[in-house]
Amino acid sequence: MTDDPSRRKVLRNSGVLAGAALITGLPGGRAAQAAPRADEPPPVAEPPAGRLLGSEEGGLCVFKGVPYAAPPTGALRWRPAQPHPGWQGTRDATAFGPSAPQPYREGGDQVLGTHGSPPFDEDCLTLNVWTPAADGAKRPVMVWIHGGGFISGSGSVPGYSGETFARDGDLVVVTVNYRLGPLGYLYFGEDGAGGNFWLTDQLAALRWVRDNIAAFGGDPDDITLAGQSGGAFSVAALAGARPKGRPLFRRAILQSPPLGLQIPTRAESLRRTATYMDILGVGNVTELRAVPWPRLIAATYEMFGRTGRWGYWSTPFLPVLDGVTLDRDPADLLLSGAGADIEVLIGWTREEANFAFALSGPYAAATKDQVLSRVRDTFGNRADEAYTAYEEARPGARPVDVLMDLITDDLFRMPALALAERRAARGRPVWAYQFNLPTPAHGGQLGAAHCLELPFVFDNFDKWSQAPFLAGLAPRVRDGLAGTMHAAWISFIRTGDPNHHPMPRWDRYDQDSRTTMALDSVTTAVDDLAGYWRRLHRQAAP
């Protein structure tokens, strides 16, 4: 667990014990839900896209596997998302659609478990809706974009169920599938065409929500777009979209956005595509379109080996600055134009990089010289000073601990803070948090790792039984912090402000106090929580 110097400061606000936190004062609270009548017919929604038959689940109306774009198959593989042709009569929406093709291993990994589960299919552009009622109530809407390192994940993962948010917050919740890995992120530069097919999918889904969500009891003018990791990166990338002069969403929640990624240029992306085609033994995109998708996904494993760099989070497929779908760093899109007026909640976990590196045998054996070489990439000739600072901040630190804290700062914390700083300087609304509660799983090696805040945000630990990183958490502390966070997210979605009783006052991040909410067994608001590290990185060599 990192002993961050800023954590030893006098806290400005009194803490609230996580075990004492409750969801209070919110509409649609769980205790207020009446049991559904057994003789009620299944719910039906009649959006402009077409009539849908849903199901009743726990007192909510749920519509699953709803297509929002044409299947990206055949000639539409590696093409921007196209409108769905629609359907006649009533479409059954009682089962999830297939997840996007992705690497899969039975049983998952030893940290998160599964990221996305079968069935998989290229015909995957569907979304799911949870609503208290398919009526005209105009409820606030939350659209969730899953993460997964740009290669995995699904809107049907049990942990992303919209049930708790819809019930506890009287919200309409939408989860989305979009193209992943080679099918979503390869770039070909054909005749000046763009790439980022994943982004065109998400834009199509947002347009669908804007045009159809009223039929599910949602307000198309009160949409919060939320996501974690690669999904949070997506939220930022979508901030600049303003089709027909109307913003697609009003608020943004960015959980652990990897804004420190160096997004490839067109030329760099073409070289990465060439590497991928070499693995498959094809010479052009026409030949590649004839390759069955299971072979495309299988080639991902070798891409890890060919594109990975020691000391960096491995990402074999990346977005591209293609000048068509994405022409700026996504963080910049939240500073001007359509993104400037979006209300932003942004945060990170204290030991993000432990997710990928803490349980790695090869990295556990890293030497100081190896890590110093990586530190020089960030700090140049100040690498020795920076190494010492990180080493002293974590008593008994091994070289790998220094490396993990550096990667956490490089990829997540410092870029998120920089965005908060820049928005604050422009007087734009932004709230910041740091998730600090460590997990005892794997002997405590993971700390407060990447993804650990997810079940707390959704407050649905029963849906995360497959996640090894939750083992050993004390139920009272776990459930209390989840209640606090879940209520704060609901408050932000409903009002644009995360404050709620009995949480300590959570002020906007500004240039005077730099308030950051420290989410832990005791939740507290801290002034300039990461100030020491922010100043250290500000002086880093370019």
XYZ file of C-alpha atoms in Angstrom:
542
model
C 0.000 0.000 0.000
C 1.479 3.327 -1.052
C 2.288 5.675 1.821
C 1.508 8.816 -0.177
C 3.010 11.880 1.586
C -0.176 13.825 0.923
C -2.188 11.223 2.869
C -0.456 12.327 6.074
C -1.837 15.861 5.787
C -4.430 17.187 8.205
C -7.782 16.417 6.626
C -10.014 19.403 6.041
C -13.313 17.585 6.460
C -14.265 15.135 9.166
C -14.345 11.556 7.960
C -17.334 9.283 7.641
C -16.878 5.641 8.552
C -17.651 3.590 5.471
C -19.616 1.160 7.598
C -22.004 3.953 8.622
C -22.728 5.222 5.117
C -26.221 4.593 3.768
C -28.143 5.502 0.635
C -30.601 8.105 1.852
C -32.876 10.687 0.347
C -32.754 9.221 -3.161
C -35.827 8.419 -5.217
C -36.618 4.820 -5.952
C -34.634 3.434 -2.998
C -34.488 -0.347 -2.713
C -36.701 -0.561 0.359
C -39.420 1.442 -1.397
C -39.885 -1.030 -4.253
C -43.181 -2.868 -4.305
C -43.176 -6.528 -5.260
C -44.273 -7.049 -8.879
C -47.641 -8.617 -9.551
C -47.384 -12.114 -10.949
C -50.231 -11.528 -13.427
C -48.691 -8.440 -15.054
C -47.893 -8.845 -18.765
C -44.270 -8.481 -19.911
C -43.235 -4.890 -20.615
C -43.409 -3.473 -24.123
C -41.653 -0.358 -25.433
C -42.460 1.393 -28.674
C -39.471 3.579 -29.613
C -39.136 4.954 -33.168
C -36.658 2.137 -33.886
C -39.417 -0.481 -33.520
C -41.634 -2.252 -31.019
C -39.796 -4.297 -28.341
C -40.911 -6.996 -25.947
C -38.881 -6.959 -22.733
C -38.946 -8.770 -19.415
C -39.719 -7.867 -15.827
C -36.745 -8.408 -13.509
C -36.857 -7.409 -9.881
C -39.558 -4.833 -10.429
C -37.772 -3.253 -13.395
C -38.481 -3.356 -17.105
C -35.464 -4.744 -18.952
C -34.832 -4.793 -22.692
C -31.789 -6.737 -23.876
C -29.917 -7.262 -27.125
C -31.464 -4.265 -28.893
C -29.615 -3.557 -32.164
C -28.508 0.050 -32.585
C -26.533 -0.340 -35.843
C -26.269 -2.753 -38.756
C -24.219 -5.918 -38.196
C -20.569 -4.983 -39.012
C -20.019 -8.152 -41.024
C -18.996 -8.973 -44.588
C -18.424 -5.771 -46.547
C -19.180 -3.744 -43.370
C -16.235 -5.241 -41.468
C -13.838 -2.337 -40.797
C -16.399 0.207 -41.938
C -18.006 2.920 -39.802
C -21.185 1.853 -38.033
C -24.190 1.980 -40.360
C -27.890 2.447 -39.519
C -29.806 -0.672 -38.595
C -32.432 -1.653 -41.204
C -35.073 -2.083 -38.502
C -37.604 -4.848 -37.989
C -41.245 -5.601 -38.573
C -43.704 -6.332 -35.797
C -42.515 -6.872 -32.233
C -38.885 -7.804 -31.612
C -38.038 -10.055 -28.690
C -35.664 -8.215 -26.333
C -35.483 -10.706 -23.471
C -31.948 -12.052 -24.027
C -28.552 -10.382 -24.294
C -26.944 -10.251 -27.713
C -23.526 -11.823 -28.332
C -20.471 -10.083 -26.920
C -17.892 -8.635 -29.294
C -15.263 -11.215 -30.342
C -12.364 -11.176 -27.881
C -9.757 -13.418 -26.253
C -11.351 -15.710 -23.713
C -10.071 -18.196 -21.172
C -12.406 -20.350 -19.117
C -12.225 -19.220 -15.509
C -10.723 -15.834 -16.391
C -7.717 -14.259 -14.732
C -6.561 -14.175 -11.121
C -7.519 -10.538 -10.548
C -10.845 -9.625 -12.182
C -11.979 -13.053 -13.315
C -13.903 -12.757 -16.591
C -14.035 -9.618 -18.722
C -16.565 -10.821 -21.278
C -18.223 -14.198 -21.740
C -19.507 -16.277 -24.668
C -21.316 -16.298 -26.943
C -19.196 -14.064 -29.176
C -20.080 -12.888 -32.658
C -19.254 -10.098 -35.100
C -22.956 -9.243 -35.110
C -22.566 -7.623 -31.698
C -23.760 -4.017 -31.977
C -26.521 -4.160 -29.409
C -27.455 -2.343 -26.214
C -29.455 -3.143 -23.076
C -31.901 -0.962 -21.141
C -33.056 -1.105 -17.503
C -35.897 1.229 -16.515
C -38.430 1.492 -13.666
C -41.139 1.826 -16.330
C -41.434 2.314 -20.084
C -43.507 5.429 -19.587
C -43.230 9.177 -20.159
C -41.531 10.058 -16.861
C -38.394 11.625 -18.441
C -35.925 10.139 -15.961
C -32.209 10.929 -16.057
C -30.281 8.452 -18.208
C -26.955 6.752 -17.515
C -25.138 5.183 -20.476
C -22.316 2.856 -19.385
C -19.332 2.074 -21.649
C -17.300 -0.891 -20.443
C -13.518 -1.032 -20.388
C -11.158 -3.926 -21.062
C -7.895 -2.661 -22.518
C -9.547 -2.130 -25.939
C -9.647 -5.922 -26.436
C -12.254 -7.307 -24.013
C -15.445 -6.626 -22.105
C -19.188 -6.619 -22.692
C -22.291 -4.649 -21.789
C -23.828 -7.909 -20.574
C -21.214 -8.608 -17.886
C -23.267 -9.253 -14.705
C -21.348 -6.617 -12.756
C -22.492 -3.927 -15.193
C -26.178 -4.726 -14.727
C -28.181 -1.503 -14.627
C -30.449 -2.916 -11.944
C -29.057 -1.107 -8.893
C -28.770 2.304 -10.564
C -32.228 2.084 -12.130
C -33.884 1.022 -8.870
C -31.953 3.116 -6.345
C -31.806 6.267 -8.429
C -35.024 6.085 -10.477
C -32.827 6.168 -13.569
C -32.854 4.652 -17.039
C -29.589 2.724 -17.555
C -28.103 1.652 -20.884
C -25.097 -0.633 -21.438
C -23.437 -0.990 -24.834
C -21.465 -3.539 -26.859
C -18.985 -2.202 -29.411
C -16.248 -3.634 -31.623
C -13.031 -4.599 -29.836
C -9.447 -5.617 -30.631
C -8.577 -5.993 -34.322
C -12.210 -5.602 -35.413
C -12.562 -2.236 -33.703
C -9.062 -0.734 -33.661
C -7.147 -1.682 -36.807
C -6.460 1.250 -39.118
C -6.079 0.991 -42.881
C -6.109 4.596 -44.094
C -8.106 3.636 -47.177
C -8.626 6.601 -49.511
C -8.502 9.077 -46.657
C -11.113 7.145 -44.680
C -11.038 7.208 -40.929
C -10.508 4.435 -38.421
C -11.666 4.103 -34.808
C -14.566 1.833 -35.739
C -15.170 1.357 -32.011
C -15.843 5.087 -31.747
C -18.297 5.085 -34.658
C -20.149 2.270 -32.862
C -20.390 4.250 -29.641
C -21.546 7.365 -31.498
C -24.245 5.308 -33.212
C -25.347 3.961 -29.824
C -25.523 7.457 -28.328
C -27.564 8.702 -31.267
C -29.888 5.731 -30.819
C -30.305 6.587 -27.139
C -31.001 10.240 -27.927
C -33.635 9.315 -30.515
C -35.321 6.428 -28.684
C -34.835 6.632 -24.916
C -38.006 8.650 -24.245
C -40.022 5.514 -25.008
C -38.248 3.803 -22.076
C -39.081 6.589 -19.629
C -35.798 8.443 -20.156
C -34.985 12.097 -20.829
C -32.877 12.459 -24.019
C -31.684 15.861 -22.777
C -30.415 14.522 -19.435
C -27.858 11.845 -20.328
C -24.768 11.012 -18.281
C -22.100 9.046 -20.137
C -20.011 6.917 -17.788
C -17.181 4.457 -18.255
C -14.108 2.908 -16.704
C -10.583 2.462 -18.111
C -10.914 2.115 -21.896
C -14.577 3.009 -21.437
C -13.598 6.239 -19.667
C -11.182 6.990 -22.510
C -14.184 6.543 -24.809
C -16.256 8.990 -22.756
C -13.607 11.667 -23.295
C -13.296 10.842 -27.003
C -17.064 11.263 -27.415
C -17.139 14.658 -25.707
C -16.494 16.547 -28.915
C -19.478 15.056 -30.747
C -22.302 17.501 -31.339
C -24.360 16.230 -34.261
C -27.018 18.662 -35.481
C -25.764 21.187 -32.925
C -27.191 19.203 -30.005
C -24.905 17.666 -27.373
C -25.201 13.905 -27.013
C -24.707 13.943 -23.252
C -24.768 16.400 -20.385
C -22.491 14.828 -17.788
C -19.456 12.568 -17.842
C -18.078 10.083 -15.313
C -14.526 8.981 -16.062
C -13.257 6.180 -13.838
C -9.535 5.474 -14.268
C -9.234 6.956 -17.768
C -5.816 6.032 -19.278
C -5.282 9.573 -20.537
C -1.515 9.088 -20.385
C -1.627 6.870 -23.474
C 0.380 8.097 -26.414
C -2.199 7.787 -29.166
C -0.613 6.658 -32.437
C -0.567 8.818 -35.522
C -1.842 7.498 -38.847
C 1.651 6.381 -39.860
C 2.281 4.645 -36.538
C -1.085 2.891 -36.716
C -0.424 1.701 -40.262
C 2.824 0.123 -39.074
C 0.938 -1.653 -36.285
C -1.627 -2.896 -38.804
C 1.213 -4.180 -41.008
C 2.574 -6.128 -38.028
C -0.827 -7.685 -37.485
C -1.251 -8.646 -41.150
C 2.214 -10.200 -41.101
C 1.125 -12.420 -38.191
C -1.843 -13.625 -40.246
C 0.096 -13.880 -43.504
C -2.192 -11.594 -45.508
C -1.211 -8.718 -47.752
C -4.132 -6.309 -47.720
C -7.475 -5.491 -46.153
C -9.399 -7.371 -48.847
C -7.658 -10.604 -47.876
C -8.115 -9.741 -44.210
C -11.888 -9.376 -44.666
C -12.002 -13.009 -45.761
C -10.367 -14.272 -42.542
C -12.868 -15.774 -40.038
C -13.098 -13.752 -36.877
C -11.784 -16.526 -34.565
C -8.451 -16.396 -36.440
C -8.412 -12.612 -36.106
C -8.824 -12.870 -32.356
C -6.246 -15.675 -32.043
C -3.629 -13.388 -33.601
C -4.099 -11.003 -30.660
C -1.863 -13.166 -28.499
C 1.145 -12.723 -30.798
C 0.383 -9.011 -31.085
C 1.014 -8.725 -27.362
C 4.500 -10.105 -27.895
C 5.289 -7.964 -30.919
C 4.033 -4.642 -29.582
C 4.732 -4.874 -25.843
C 7.464 -2.830 -24.124
C 9.014 -3.638 -20.785
C 7.635 -1.427 -18.030
C 4.544 -0.354 -19.947
C 0.956 -1.563 -19.734
C 0.579 -3.780 -22.803
C -2.036 -2.568 -25.320
C -1.743 -4.387 -28.665
C -4.562 -2.366 -30.251
C -4.980 1.362 -29.812
C -7.113 4.259 -31.051
C -5.672 6.391 -33.842
C -5.462 10.125 -34.423
C -6.922 9.714 -37.882
C -8.027 13.326 -38.395
C -11.519 12.093 -39.291
C -13.101 10.505 -36.228
C -10.475 11.731 -33.740
C -8.188 14.680 -34.387
C -7.090 15.611 -30.844
C -6.151 14.000 -27.591
C -9.469 13.019 -25.940
C -8.677 15.034 -22.800
C -8.588 18.189 -24.938
C -12.161 17.506 -26.054
C -13.365 18.128 -22.495
C -11.809 21.593 -22.434
C -13.363 23.435 -25.362
C -16.198 23.267 -27.834
C -19.043 20.890 -27.068
C -17.115 19.243 -24.233
C -16.436 22.407 -22.246
C -19.903 22.603 -20.691
C -20.104 18.925 -19.731
C -20.079 18.346 -15.960
C -17.244 15.955 -15.134
C -16.602 13.482 -12.316
C -13.131 11.954 -12.645
C -10.980 9.695 -10.517
C -8.552 6.825 -10.207
C -7.505 4.055 -7.819
C -4.399 4.555 -5.713
C -2.515 1.518 -7.047
C -3.893 1.233 -10.582
C -0.900 -0.588 -12.064
C -0.870 -3.325 -9.435
C -3.680 -4.900 -11.485
C -1.284 -5.753 -14.319
C 2.068 -6.098 -12.560
C 1.736 -7.080 -8.879
C 1.219 -10.794 -9.556
C 3.767 -11.047 -12.375
C 6.765 -13.224 -11.574
C 9.068 -11.605 -14.146
C 8.286 -8.114 -12.883
C 8.713 -9.201 -9.260
C 12.345 -9.979 -10.193
C 12.943 -6.521 -11.712
C 16.191 -4.823 -10.692
C 16.701 -1.208 -9.704
C 18.690 -0.591 -12.886
C 15.835 -1.928 -15.025
C 13.310 0.285 -13.287
C 15.611 3.307 -13.390
C 15.839 2.903 -17.146
C 12.027 3.079 -17.321
C 11.919 6.039 -14.913
C 14.226 7.940 -17.294
C 11.527 7.758 -19.972
C 9.419 10.008 -17.753
C 11.951 12.024 -15.760
C 15.059 12.167 -17.960
C 18.118 13.281 -15.995
C 16.006 13.597 -12.814
C 15.340 9.852 -12.777
C 17.464 9.152 -9.671
C 15.628 11.818 -7.687
C 12.240 10.522 -8.834
C 13.152 6.901 -8.062
C 14.142 7.880 -4.524
C 10.882 9.790 -4.045
C 8.790 6.800 -5.074
C 10.920 4.421 -3.018
C 10.546 6.504 0.138
C 6.790 6.849 -0.335
C 6.294 3.096 -0.020
C 8.278 1.785 2.969
C 10.112 -1.416 2.093
C 9.512 -0.824 -1.590
C 10.986 -3.215 -4.107
C 11.955 -1.986 -7.576
C 8.670 -3.377 -8.939
C 6.740 -1.274 -6.399
C 8.464 1.852 -7.667
C 7.640 0.798 -11.209
C 3.953 0.197 -10.441
C 3.527 3.550 -8.714
C 5.250 5.297 -11.615
C 2.997 3.597 -14.175
C -0.062 4.490 -12.092
C 0.975 8.136 -12.189
C 2.082 8.193 -15.828
C -0.962 6.477 -17.266
C -3.792 7.419 -14.917
C -3.357 9.776 -11.961
C -1.245 12.614 -13.355
C -3.158 12.930 -16.663
C -6.474 12.894 -14.758
C -5.190 15.581 -12.414
C -3.949 17.591 -15.375
C -7.428 17.499 -16.892
C -8.957 18.587 -13.574
C -6.412 21.414 -13.331
C -7.131 22.636 -16.840
C -10.898 22.513 -16.391
C -10.623 24.313 -13.052
C -8.496 27.022 -14.668
C -11.327 27.597 -17.151
C -14.001 27.616 -14.464
C -15.529 24.377 -15.762
C -17.213 21.982 -13.317
C -15.128 18.980 -12.266
C -15.102 16.742 -9.178
C -12.131 14.458 -8.409
C -11.724 11.318 -6.299
C -9.092 8.727 -5.402
C -10.178 5.204 -4.425
C -7.898 4.071 -1.594
C -9.442 0.960 -0.064
C -6.965 -1.922 -0.520
C -8.084 -5.497 -1.026
C -6.576 -8.224 1.152
C -6.764 -10.664 -1.776
C -3.484 -12.270 -2.877
C -1.840 -11.343 0.404
C -2.541 -7.642 -0.088
C -0.290 -7.402 -3.136
C -2.965 -5.715 -5.259
C -3.630 -2.753 -2.972
C -6.320 -0.473 -4.420
C -5.874 -1.856 -7.922
C -7.380 -0.913 -11.267
C -11.061 -1.985 -11.510
C -11.466 -2.451 -7.749
C -13.884 0.473 -7.458
C -16.352 -1.017 -9.970
C -18.422 -3.210 -7.605
C -18.498 -0.312 -5.133
C -19.866 2.063 -7.762
C -22.557 -0.405 -8.851
C -23.094 -1.628 -5.254
C -23.789 -5.157 -6.462
C -21.169 -7.482 -4.989
C -23.443 -10.460 -5.606
C -22.810 -9.933 -9.335
C -19.008 -10.120 -8.887
C -18.684 -13.600 -7.418
C -16.200 -14.496 -10.175
C -13.791 -11.684 -9.221
C -10.855 -12.999 -7.131
C -9.718 -9.503 -6.155
C -12.700 -9.048 -3.801
C -11.738 -11.961 -1.544
C -11.348 -11.073 2.123
C -12.940 -7.620 2.137
C -14.715 -6.953 5.441
C -18.452 -6.880 4.644
C -19.235 -3.905 6.898
C -16.518 -1.714 5.402
C -17.162 -3.004 1.883
C -20.903 -2.413 1.958
C -20.643 0.938 3.694
C -18.203 2.369 1.160
C -20.291 0.944 -1.672
C -23.374 2.703 -0.316
C -21.490 5.997 -0.114
C -20.061 5.763 -3.637
C -23.217 4.435 -5.279
C -25.271 7.271 -3.791
C -22.686 9.867 -4.872
C -22.758 8.576 -8.456
C -26.582 8.642 -8.460
C -26.589 12.179 -7.093
C -24.167 13.305 -9.792
C -26.228 11.651 -12.543
C -29.433 13.270 -11.259
C -28.148 16.734 -10.318
C -24.590 17.230 -11.592
C -23.326 17.261 -7.997
C -22.121 14.117 -6.121
C -22.921 15.441 -2.647
C -25.388 13.557 -0.474
C -25.983 12.959 3.218
C -24.089 11.695 5.244
C -21.037 11.976 2.998
C -18.509 14.730 3.873
C -18.808 17.868 1.773
C -17.321 17.214 -1.696
C -16.334 20.513 -3.258
C -15.511 20.982 -6.894
C -11.849 20.714 -7.805
C -10.508 24.260 -8.078
C -7.124 25.938 -8.214
C -7.238 27.003 -4.578
C -8.161 23.899 -2.574
C -7.838 21.155 -5.246
C -10.376 19.110 -3.274
C -10.161 15.372 -3.942
C -12.445 12.859 -2.218
C -10.429 10.017 -0.684
C -12.685 6.944 -0.779
C -11.598 4.479 1.901
C -12.782 2.799 5.096
C -13.063 6.407 6.243
C -14.202 8.718 3.448
C -12.663 12.175 3.600
C -12.193 15.242 1.431
C -8.514 16.160 1.131
C -6.955 19.352 -0.154
C -4.427 18.760 -2.941
C -4.209 15.036 -2.164
C -1.566 14.334 -4.834
C 0.136 17.730 -4.741
C 3.637 16.409 -4.039
C 3.495 14.057 -7.022
C 1.811 16.617 -9.245
C 4.685 19.015 -8.641
C 7.280 16.270 -9.115
C 5.816 15.304 -12.503
C 5.408 18.905 -13.570
C 9.191 19.182 -13.432
C 9.695 15.949 -15.380
C 11.699 16.023 -18.595
C 9.519 16.059 -21.720
